[in-house]
Coordinates of C-alpha atoms in Angstrom, one line a residue:
X778 CA 0.0 0.0 0.0
X779 CA 1.4 3.4 -1.0
X780 CA 0.0 6.5 0.8
X781 CA -0.1 10.0 -0.7
X782 CA -0.6 12.7 1.9
X783 CA -1.9 16.0 0.6
X784 CA -1.5 19.3 2.6
X785 CA 0.3 22.5 3.1
X786 CA 4.1 22.4 3.4
X787 CA 4.1 23.5 7.0
X788 CA 2.2 20.4 8.0
X789 CA 4.9 18.1 6.6
X790 CA 7.8 19.4 8.6
X791 CA 8.0 16.4 10.9
X792 CA 7.4 13.9 8.1
X793 CA 10.1 15.2 5.7
X794 CA 12.9 14.6 8.2
X795 CA 12.5 10.8 8.2
X796 CA 10.0 9.9 5.5
X797 CA 8.4 6.4 6.1
X798 CA 8.7 4.0 3.2
X799 CA 5.7 4.0 0.9
X800 CA 4.5 7.5 1.9
X801 CA 4.7 10.6 -0.3
X802 CA 3.8 14.2 0.5
X803 CA 2.0 16.3 -2.1
X804 CA 2.0 20.0 -1.6
X805 CA -1.3 22.0 -1.7
X806 CA -1.5 25.7 -1.4
X807 CA -5.0 25.8 -0.1
X808 CA -7.2 24.2 2.6
X809 CA -10.9 23.7 2.7
X810 CA -12.1 25.1 6.0
X811 CA -14.6 23.1 8.1
X812 CA -17.2 25.8 8.0
X813 CA -16.7 26.6 4.3
X814 CA -19.8 26.4 2.1
X815 CA -19.5 23.5 -0.4
X816 CA -20.3 25.8 -3.3
X817 CA -17.4 28.2 -2.3
X818 CA -15.0 25.2 -2.0
X819 CA -16.1 24.0 -5.5
X820 CA -15.4 27.4 -7.1
X821 CA -12.4 28.7 -5.2
X822 CA -10.4 25.8 -3.7
X823 CA -9.0 24.0 -6.7
X824 CA -5.5 24.0 -5.2
X825 CA -6.7 22.6 -1.9
X826 CA -5.5 19.3 -0.4
X827 CA -9.1 17.9 -0.7
X828 CA -9.4 18.9 -4.4
X829 CA -6.0 17.5 -5.3
X830 CA -6.6 14.2 -3.4
X831 CA -9.8 13.6 -5.2
X832 CA -8.3 14.6 -8.5
X833 CA -5.7 11.9 -8.0
X834 CA -8.5 9.4 -7.7
X835 CA -10.1 10.8 -10.8
X836 CA -6.9 10.5 -12.8
X837 CA -6.1 7.0 -11.6
X838 CA -2.9 8.0 -9.7
X839 CA -4.7 7.0 -6.5
X840 CA -7.3 4.3 -5.9
X841 CA -9.1 5.9 -3.0
X842 CA -9.3 9.1 -1.0
X843 CA -9.8 9.4 2.8
X844 CA -10.7 12.7 4.3
X845 CA -11.6 14.0 7.8
X846 CA -12.5 17.4 6.4
X847 CA -15.7 19.3 5.5
X848 CA -18.3 16.7 4.6
X849 CA -20.3 19.0 2.3
X850 CA -17.3 20.1 0.4
X851 CA -16.0 16.5 0.1
X852 CA -19.4 15.5 -1.4
X853 CA -19.5 18.4 -3.8
X854 CA -16.0 18.1 -5.1
X855 CA -16.3 14.3 -5.3
X856 CA -19.4 14.6 -7.5
X857 CA -17.7 17.1 -9.7
X858 CA -14.5 15.3 -10.2
X859 CA -15.6 11.6 -10.1
X860 CA -19.2 11.7 -11.1
X861 CA -21.9 9.4 -9.9
X862 CA -22.9 5.9 -11.1
X863 CA -25.4 5.8 -13.9
X864 CA -28.8 7.4 -13.3
X865 CA -27.9 8.1 -9.6
X866 CA -28.8 11.7 -8.6
X867 CA -26.8 11.9 -5.4
X868 CA -24.4 9.6 -3.5
X869 CA -25.0 8.7 0.1
X870 CA -22.7 8.2 3.1
X871 CA -22.9 4.6 4.1
X872 CA -21.2 2.5 6.7
X873 CA -21.7 -1.0 8.3
X874 CA -22.6 -0.8 12.0
X875 CA -22.3 -3.9 14.3
X876 CA -25.4 -5.8 15.2
X877 CA -26.4 -8.9 17.1
X878 CA -26.0 -11.0 14.0
X879 CA -23.2 -9.3 12.2
X880 CA -23.4 -5.9 10.5
X881 CA -26.0 -3.6 9.1
X882 CA -25.4 -1.1 6.3
X883 CA -26.8 2.3 7.2
X884 CA -27.3 5.1 4.6
X885 CA -27.6 8.1 4.3
X886 CA -25.5 9.3 7.3
X887 CA -25.2 13.0 6.5
X888 CA -24.6 13.7 2.8
X889 CA -28.3 14.6 2.1
X890 CA -30.1 16.1 5.0
X891 CA -33.4 15.8 3.1
X892 CA -34.3 13.1 0.6
X893 CA -37.3 12.4 -1.6
X894 CA -39.0 9.1 -1.8
X895 CA -37.2 8.4 -5.1
X896 CA -33.8 9.2 -3.5
X897 CA -34.6 6.9 -0.6
X898 CA -35.3 4.2 -3.1
X899 CA -32.0 4.8 -4.8
X900 CA -30.2 4.6 -1.4
X901 CA -32.0 1.3 -0.8
X902 CA -30.7 0.0 -4.1
X903 CA -27.1 1.1 -3.3
X904 CA -27.1 -0.3 0.2
X905 CA -28.7 -3.6 -0.9
X906 CA -26.1 -4.1 -3.6
X907 CA -23.2 -3.3 -1.3
X908 CA -24.6 -5.6 1.4
X909 CA -25.3 -8.4 -1.1
X910 CA -21.6 -8.4 -2.2
X911 CA -20.7 -9.3 1.4
X912 CA -23.7 -11.5 2.3
X913 CA -24.0 -13.5 -0.9
X914 CA -27.8 -13.3 -0.8
X915 CA -30.5 -10.7 -1.3
X916 CA -30.4 -8.1 1.5
X917 CA -33.2 -7.4 4.0
X918 CA -33.9 -3.7 3.7
X919 CA -35.8 -1.5 6.2
X920 CA -36.8 2.1 6.4
X921 CA -35.9 4.1 9.5
X922 CA -39.1 5.5 11.0
X923 CA -40.6 6.6 14.4
X924 CA -42.8 3.4 14.5
X925 CA -43.4 0.2 12.6
X926 CA -47.1 0.8 11.8
X927 CA -47.9 1.6 8.1
X928 CA -49.4 5.0 8.9
X929 CA -46.5 6.3 10.9
X930 CA -44.0 8.9 9.8
X931 CA -43.8 11.7 7.2
X932 CA -45.5 11.4 3.8
X933 CA -42.1 11.1 2.1
X934 CA -41.2 8.0 4.2
X935 CA -44.6 6.4 3.5
X936 CA -44.2 7.1 -0.2
X937 CA -40.7 5.5 -0.1
X938 CA -42.1 2.5 1.6
X939 CA -44.5 1.9 -1.3
X940 CA -41.6 2.1 -3.8
X941 CA -39.4 -0.3 -1.8
X942 CA -42.2 -2.8 -1.4
X943 CA -42.5 -3.1 -5.2
X944 CA -38.8 -3.8 -5.7
X945 CA -37.6 -7.3 -6.6
X946 CA -33.9 -6.4 -6.0
X947 CA -34.1 -6.9 -2.3
X948 CA -36.4 -8.1 0.5
X949 CA -38.2 -5.1 2.0
X950 CA -39.2 -5.9 5.6
X951 CA -40.9 -2.6 6.4
X952 CA -40.2 0.2 8.9
X953 CA -37.6 -0.1 11.7
X954 CA -37.2 2.1 14.8
X955 CA -33.7 3.3 15.8
X956 CA -33.7 1.1 18.9
X957 CA -33.9 -2.0 16.6
X958 CA -31.1 -1.1 14.2
X959 CA -28.6 -3.2 16.2
X960 CA -30.9 -6.2 16.6
X961 CA -29.8 -7.7 13.3
X962 CA -33.3 -7.8 11.9
X963 CA -32.3 -5.8 8.8
X964 CA -29.1 -5.9 6.6
X965 CA -29.7 -2.4 5.3
X966 CA -31.3 0.6 7.0
X967 CA -32.3 3.5 4.8
X968 CA -32.9 7.0 6.0
X969 CA -32.3 10.6 5.1
X970 CA -29.0 12.2 6.1
X971 CA -30.4 14.1 9.1
X972 CA -32.1 11.2 10.8
X973 CA -29.2 8.9 10.0
X974 CA -26.5 11.2 11.3
X975 CA -28.5 11.8 14.5
X976 CA -29.0 8.0 15.1
X977 CA -25.3 7.2 14.4
X978 CA -23.9 9.9 16.7
X979 CA -26.4 9.0 19.4
X980 CA -25.3 5.4 19.3
X981 CA -21.6 6.4 19.3
X982 CA -22.2 8.6 22.3
X983 CA -24.1 5.8 24.1
X984 CA -21.2 3.4 23.5
X985 CA -18.6 5.9 24.9
X986 CA -20.8 6.5 27.9
X987 CA -21.2 2.8 28.6
X988 CA -17.5 2.1 28.4
X989 CA -16.7 5.1 30.7
X990 CA -19.3 3.8 33.2
X991 CA -17.8 0.3 33.1
X992 CA -14.3 1.7 33.8
X993 CA -15.6 3.7 36.8
X994 CA -17.4 0.7 38.2
X995 CA -14.5 -1.8 37.7
X996 CA -11.9 0.4 39.5
X997 CA -14.2 1.4 42.4
X998 CA -13.1 -1.2 45.0
X999 CA -10.8 -4.2 45.5
X1000 CA -13.6 -6.7 44.5
X1001 CA -14.6 -4.6 41.5
X1002 CA -11.0 -4.7 40.3
X1003 CA -10.9 -8.4 40.7
X1004 CA -14.1 -8.8 38.7
X1005 CA -12.6 -6.5 36.1
X1006 CA -9.4 -8.5 35.8
X1007 CA -11.4 -11.8 35.3
X1008 CA -13.7 -10.1 32.8
X1009 CA -10.9 -8.4 30.9
X1010 CA -10.9 -10.8 27.8
X1011 CA -14.7 -10.4 27.4
X1012 CA -14.5 -6.6 27.9
X1013 CA -11.6 -6.3 25.4
X1014 CA -13.7 -8.2 22.8
X1015 CA -16.7 -6.0 23.5
X1016 CA -14.5 -2.8 23.3
X1017 CA -13.1 -3.9 20.0
X1018 CA -16.5 -4.6 18.5
X1019 CA -18.2 -1.4 19.7
X1020 CA -15.5 1.2 20.1
X1021 CA -16.5 4.1 17.8
X1022 CA -12.8 4.5 16.8
X1023 CA -12.7 1.0 15.4
X1024 CA -15.9 1.8 13.4
X1025 CA -14.6 5.0 11.9
X1026 CA -14.8 5.5 8.2
X1027 CA -17.9 5.8 6.1
X1028 CA -18.1 5.3 2.3
X1029 CA -19.5 7.9 -0.1
X1030 CA -21.5 5.2 -1.9
X1031 CA -22.6 5.8 -5.5
X1032 CA -19.5 7.7 -6.8
X1033 CA -17.3 6.5 -9.6
X1034 CA -14.4 6.1 -7.2
X1035 CA -13.7 5.1 -3.6
X1036 CA -14.1 8.0 -1.2
X1037 CA -14.1 7.5 2.6
X1038 CA -15.2 10.1 5.1
X1039 CA -13.5 10.0 8.5
X1040 CA -14.9 11.6 11.6
X1041 CA -13.5 15.1 12.0
X1042 CA -12.5 14.3 15.6
X1043 CA -11.0 10.8 14.9
X1044 CA -7.9 9.8 16.9
X1045 CA -5.0 7.9 15.3
X1046 CA -6.7 4.6 15.8
X1047 CA -9.9 5.9 14.2
X1048 CA -8.0 7.3 11.2
X1049 CA -6.3 4.0 10.7
X1050 CA -9.7 2.3 10.7
X1051 CA -10.9 4.7 8.0
X1052 CA -7.8 3.9 5.9
X1053 CA -8.6 0.2 6.3
X1054 CA -12.2 0.8 5.1
X1055 CA -10.8 2.5 1.9
X1056 CA -8.4 -0.5 1.3
X1057 CA -11.1 -3.0 1.8
X1058 CA -13.5 -1.2 -0.6
X1059 CA -10.8 -1.0 -3.3
X1060 CA -10.1 -4.7 -2.9
X1061 CA -13.8 -5.5 -3.1
X1062 CA -14.1 -3.4 -6.3
X1063 CA -17.2 -1.7 -4.7
X1064 CA -17.5 0.9 -7.5

């Protein structure tokens, strides 16, 4: 694996002294700011690290791009330079999340804050095809909603449900509530970017809270420390499976190229996880 790191020269000072093998630095004279409007980045930041990294994917000199930067700008520049798959209006941010039976692919997780019924249908098709590559069978697809009854939710969600129910590409199993995402009932959960992002970050916050509470309890007394020592293998396995850092890295699914969005606040472990997502998707020929 060869890594190309794009950025301003000042950021490379430490790397250039003793360059690791397989890593190259590419100078960029601009940076896309985290609060910058996507339209402004698209017009005025063509010498930015984000633009140059995506241009490398478009030209074939790189096989994937990983960025922890401005999500809206990453989506806009990706669409401009790479384009979307045939007949797809907008890509979606998608990532597998752990469940009781394996993983569940969730999309959209923030690229499209609002989505029409037709766009939700397209997201379902994207997610189902991605999941099927891993499962080897038609995916079970559910729509995220505030209840499982047919009359629940906004009109857009109900209209999307009618479209999904008619599809022969996947097995539509109906509405799913956020509390059931991790049950393993569905292989793919479809939602707009607003609801998906809220659900994802709430679950990540809940996981961090749970682990912090466990740490406090297991160091509270001598007997608690003994229990913690005995339970360490189980707790380490649980931590590996549900630690948000280990789950970092979401795919911008539907582009004609592999682009992975890392959490802006990811630590080193989290960014490595995002790089591994990119590598796995290149190997799987997900595009």
